[in-house]
Coordinates of C-alpha atoms in Angstrom, one line a residue:
M27 CA 0.0 0.1 -0.1
S28 CA 1.5 3.2 -1.1
A29 CA 2.0 6.1 1.4
P30 CA -0.6 9.0 1.3
R31 CA 0.6 11.8 -0.8
T32 CA 1.2 15.1 1.0
S33 CA -0.3 18.3 -0.5
S34 CA 2.1 21.0 -1.5
P35 CA 1.7 24.3 0.2
L36 CA 2.5 26.1 -3.0
L37 CA -1.0 26.0 -4.5
P38 CA -2.8 27.7 -1.6
M39 CA -0.1 30.2 -1.5
L40 CA -0.5 31.0 -5.2
A41 CA -4.3 31.1 -4.8
V42 CA -4.0 33.7 -2.0
A43 CA -1.4 35.7 -4.1
A44 CA -3.9 35.6 -7.1
L45 CA -6.7 36.9 -4.9
A46 CA -4.6 39.7 -3.6
F47 CA -3.5 40.7 -7.2
V48 CA -7.3 40.8 -8.2
L49 CA -8.2 43.0 -5.2
Y50 CA -5.1 45.2 -5.3
W51 CA -6.4 47.7 -8.0
P52 CA -9.9 48.5 -6.5
V53 CA -8.4 48.7 -2.9
M54 CA -5.7 51.0 -4.2
L55 CA -8.2 53.3 -5.8
V56 CA -10.4 53.4 -2.7
A57 CA -7.4 54.1 -0.4
N58 CA -6.0 57.0 -2.6
R59 CA -9.4 58.5 -3.4
G60 CA -9.6 60.8 -0.4
V61 CA -6.1 62.2 -0.9
A62 CA -6.5 62.7 -4.7
D63 CA -9.8 64.5 -4.1
E64 CA -8.1 66.8 -1.5
A65 CA -5.2 67.5 -3.9
L66 CA -7.7 68.4 -6.7
R67 CA -9.6 70.8 -4.5
S68 CA -6.4 72.5 -3.4
G69 CA -5.6 73.2 -7.1
A70 CA -2.5 71.0 -7.4
D71 CA -1.6 70.1 -11.0
L72 CA -1.4 66.3 -11.0
G73 CA -1.8 65.9 -14.7
C74 CA -5.2 64.2 -14.4
G75 CA -8.8 65.4 -14.6
T76 CA -10.8 63.2 -12.2
T77 CA -10.3 61.8 -8.6
W78 CA -10.2 58.3 -9.9
Q79 CA -7.5 59.2 -12.5
C80 CA -5.4 61.1 -9.9
A81 CA -5.6 58.1 -7.5
T82 CA -2.9 56.5 -9.6
A83 CA -0.6 59.5 -10.1
L84 CA -0.1 60.7 -6.4
R85 CA 3.5 61.5 -5.4
N86 CA 2.9 60.0 -2.0
P87 CA 0.0 57.7 -2.2
V88 CA -1.6 55.9 0.7
L89 CA -1.3 52.6 -1.5
P90 CA 1.0 52.8 -4.5
A91 CA -0.2 52.0 -7.9
P92 CA 1.3 48.9 -9.6
G93 CA 3.4 51.1 -11.9
Q94 CA 4.7 53.2 -8.9
F95 CA 5.4 49.9 -7.0
A96 CA 7.5 48.7 -10.1
A97 CA 9.4 51.9 -10.3
G98 CA 10.1 51.9 -6.6
F99 CA 11.5 48.4 -6.7
R100 CA 13.7 49.2 -9.6
T101 CA 15.0 52.3 -7.8
L102 CA 15.7 50.6 -4.4
S103 CA 16.9 47.3 -5.9
T104 CA 19.7 48.3 -8.2
P105 CA 22.5 47.8 -8.0
P106 CA 21.6 45.0 -5.6
L107 CA 24.8 45.1 -3.4
A108 CA 25.0 48.9 -3.2
P109 CA 24.9 50.2 0.6
T110 CA 21.6 52.1 -0.3
S111 CA 19.9 49.2 -2.0
A112 CA 17.0 47.2 -0.4
P113 CA 18.6 43.8 -1.1
Y114 CA 21.9 44.7 0.6
N115 CA 20.1 46.1 3.7
A116 CA 17.8 43.0 3.7
L117 CA 21.0 40.8 4.0
V118 CA 22.2 42.9 6.9
T119 CA 19.0 42.6 8.7
G120 CA 18.8 38.9 7.9
G121 CA 22.3 38.4 9.3
E122 CA 21.4 40.3 12.5
T123 CA 18.1 38.2 12.8
L124 CA 19.9 34.8 12.3
L125 CA 22.5 35.5 14.9
G126 CA 19.8 36.8 17.3
L127 CA 17.7 33.6 16.7
A128 CA 20.8 31.5 17.3
L129 CA 21.4 33.3 20.6
A130 CA 17.7 32.9 21.5
S131 CA 17.7 29.2 20.7
V132 CA 20.6 28.6 23.0
L133 CA 19.1 30.7 25.8
G134 CA 15.6 29.4 25.3
L135 CA 16.6 25.7 25.2
G136 CA 18.7 26.1 28.3
L137 CA 15.8 27.8 30.2
A138 CA 13.4 25.3 29.0
T139 CA 15.6 22.5 30.4
L140 CA 15.9 24.1 33.7
L141 CA 12.1 24.8 33.8
V142 CA 11.5 21.0 33.2
F143 CA 14.1 19.8 35.6
S144 CA 13.3 22.1 38.5
R145 CA 9.8 23.1 39.6
S146 CA 11.3 25.5 42.0
F147 CA 13.2 27.1 39.3
E148 CA 10.0 27.4 37.3
R149 CA 8.1 29.0 40.1
A150 CA 10.8 31.5 40.8
T151 CA 11.5 32.5 37.3
L152 CA 8.6 32.0 34.9
P153 CA 6.7 35.2 36.1
W154 CA 9.9 37.3 35.5
L155 CA 10.2 35.8 32.0
V156 CA 6.7 36.7 31.2
A157 CA 7.2 40.2 32.6
S158 CA 10.4 40.6 30.5
Q159 CA 8.2 40.4 27.3
T160 CA 5.8 43.2 28.4
V161 CA 8.5 45.9 28.1
P162 CA 8.1 47.8 24.8
I163 CA 11.1 47.0 22.7
V164 CA 11.1 50.6 21.4
A165 CA 11.8 51.8 24.9
I166 CA 14.4 49.1 25.8
A167 CA 16.4 48.9 22.5
P168 CA 18.2 52.3 23.0
M169 CA 18.8 51.5 26.6
L170 CA 20.4 48.1 25.8
A171 CA 22.4 49.7 23.0
V172 CA 23.8 52.3 25.5
I173 CA 24.6 49.6 28.1
L174 CA 26.3 47.3 25.6
G175 CA 28.2 50.2 24.1
Q176 CA 29.8 50.9 27.5
Y177 CA 31.4 47.5 27.3
G178 CA 32.5 48.0 23.7
V179 CA 29.7 45.9 22.1
Q180 CA 28.8 48.0 19.0
G181 CA 27.7 47.6 15.4
F182 CA 26.1 44.3 14.3
L183 CA 26.1 42.5 17.8
P184 CA 23.7 44.8 19.8
K185 CA 20.9 44.4 17.2
A186 CA 21.3 40.6 17.3
I187 CA 21.2 40.7 21.2
I188 CA 18.0 42.9 21.1
A189 CA 16.5 40.4 18.5
A190 CA 17.4 37.5 20.9
Y191 CA 15.7 39.3 23.8
I192 CA 12.5 39.4 21.8
A193 CA 12.8 35.7 20.4
F194 CA 14.0 33.8 23.4
F195 CA 10.6 33.5 25.2
P196 CA 8.7 31.6 22.5
V197 CA 11.6 29.2 22.2
A198 CA 11.8 28.6 26.0
V199 CA 8.0 28.0 26.2
G200 CA 7.8 25.8 23.3
A201 CA 10.8 23.8 24.1
A202 CA 9.5 23.3 27.7
Q203 CA 6.2 22.0 26.4
G204 CA 7.9 19.7 24.1
L205 CA 10.3 18.3 26.8
R206 CA 7.3 17.5 29.0
S207 CA 5.4 15.9 26.1
P208 CA 6.5 12.2 26.7
D209 CA 3.7 10.3 28.5
A210 CA 3.9 8.5 31.8
L211 CA 4.2 5.0 30.0
Q212 CA 7.3 6.2 28.0
L213 CA 9.0 7.6 31.2
D214 CA 8.3 4.3 33.1
L215 CA 9.7 2.3 30.3
M216 CA 12.9 4.4 30.6
R217 CA 13.0 3.9 34.3
T218 CA 12.6 0.2 33.7
Y219 CA 15.7 0.2 31.8
R220 CA 17.5 2.1 34.6
A221 CA 18.1 5.2 32.4
S222 CA 19.5 8.1 34.2
A223 CA 17.9 11.6 34.2
W224 CA 20.3 12.8 31.4
Q225 CA 19.7 9.6 29.4
V226 CA 15.9 10.2 29.5
F227 CA 16.6 13.8 28.5
W228 CA 18.7 13.0 25.4
Q229 CA 17.0 9.8 24.3
L230 CA 13.4 10.6 25.0
R231 CA 12.6 14.2 26.0
L232 CA 14.9 16.0 23.4
P233 CA 13.7 14.0 20.4
A234 CA 10.0 14.3 21.5
S235 CA 10.5 18.1 21.8
L236 CA 11.7 18.7 18.3
P237 CA 8.3 19.2 16.7
Y238 CA 7.5 21.8 19.4
L239 CA 10.9 23.4 19.2
F240 CA 10.7 23.9 15.4
T241 CA 7.2 25.4 15.7
A242 CA 8.5 27.8 18.4
L243 CA 11.5 28.7 16.2
K244 CA 9.2 29.7 13.4
V245 CA 7.4 32.1 15.8
A246 CA 10.8 33.3 17.2
A247 CA 12.1 33.9 13.7
T248 CA 9.5 36.5 13.0
A249 CA 9.8 38.0 16.5
A250 CA 13.6 38.3 16.1
L251 CA 13.1 40.0 12.6
V252 CA 10.9 42.6 14.2
G253 CA 13.4 43.1 17.0
S254 CA 16.2 43.6 14.5
I255 CA 14.3 46.2 12.5
V256 CA 13.2 48.0 15.7
A257 CA 16.7 48.0 17.0
E258 CA 17.9 49.5 13.7
I259 CA 15.4 52.3 14.0
S260 CA 15.9 52.9 17.7
T261 CA 19.7 53.0 17.6
I262 CA 22.5 54.4 15.6
S263 CA 22.5 52.2 12.5
F264 CA 24.4 52.6 9.1
S265 CA 22.6 49.8 7.3
G266 CA 19.6 47.5 7.5
L267 CA 15.9 47.7 6.6
G268 CA 15.2 49.6 9.8
K269 CA 17.5 52.2 8.9
M270 CA 16.0 52.5 5.4
L271 CA 12.6 52.8 7.0
A272 CA 13.6 55.5 9.3
E273 CA 15.2 57.6 6.5
N274 CA 12.3 57.3 4.0
S275 CA 9.8 57.9 6.8
R276 CA 11.5 61.3 7.4
A277 CA 11.4 61.9 3.7
S278 CA 7.8 61.1 3.6
D279 CA 8.5 58.7 0.6
T280 CA 5.5 56.3 1.0
V281 CA 6.4 54.3 -2.2
A282 CA 9.7 53.5 -0.8
L283 CA 8.2 52.5 2.6
W284 CA 6.0 50.1 0.9
V285 CA 8.8 48.5 -1.1
I286 CA 10.9 48.2 2.0
M287 CA 8.0 46.6 3.9
V288 CA 7.6 44.0 1.1
Y289 CA 11.3 43.2 1.4
G290 CA 10.8 42.8 5.1
A291 CA 7.9 40.4 4.6
A292 CA 9.8 38.4 2.0
L293 CA 12.7 38.1 4.5
G294 CA 10.3 36.8 7.2
I295 CA 8.9 34.2 4.8
G296 CA 12.4 33.1 3.8
L297 CA 13.5 32.8 7.5
V298 CA 10.4 30.7 8.3
A299 CA 10.9 28.6 5.1
L300 CA 14.6 28.0 6.0
I301 CA 13.6 26.8 9.6
G302 CA 11.0 24.5 7.8
A303 CA 13.6 23.0 5.6
L304 CA 15.8 22.4 8.6
E305 CA 13.0 20.8 10.4
R306 CA 12.5 18.3 7.6
V307 CA 16.1 17.4 7.5
V308 CA 16.3 16.9 11.4
T309 CA 13.1 15.1 11.8
R310 CA 13.2 12.7 8.9
W311 CA 12.2 10.0 11.3
R312 CA 8.7 11.5 11.6
P313 CA 5.9 10.1 9.4
A314 CA 4.9 12.3 6.5
R315 CA 1.8 14.4 7.1

């Protein structure tokens, strides 16, 4: 009997993309209608006669027209490795995010292990771990950058540390849930074989936690990306998508802001896809779903 075929996620993604493409034009016209109408009433020369025509010709639209989007992508994407281009800055932000995610993974898995092995540690620290995530990152990012700068930690690393601060909590919670997932029968069987606590951890708890851990890593990756971008905005940065967002926001260039946001979204999708590919490699022993 052949194994059931797993459906590809590509078809649903393409269906959503097609729906967004169909809806984009009417949504863009409605979003820009108010600004275009106000510009026409003020006597501005937009080179168009009606509100609906002007909705696609605004210098700073609420939602860019497809042609404006295309022109913005060309402007910000070439040459791709120039310090002012979006691809180069996306690579910088992606590097900060990956380093932050690696730090968050080490810290989160260590905390999860302590939470599982020690109930007293869990009772003493879990409320503080939850409280640490309620502090607005916009407020804490400059403070962390100043503190780290006093110890000579500057440039790339502070953004990664700030990203790790955002991302470690979902890793810790997800890994702790996974480490507790083996049932009593499995634990009793390990005790029957006289397995030590560390043998139970390495041979039972850790393999059982991998599905939970990778799910948590996908959540943490998006959180780390947001942390990296906010850190770039909130601290002195010479590159990164956050720096580009801050500069174009001050210049009121809404087309550029939309292009940069699309790059950020694509970077987030790429990070989650990378973790998904790593999960498939690490958990080959799991049955196909």
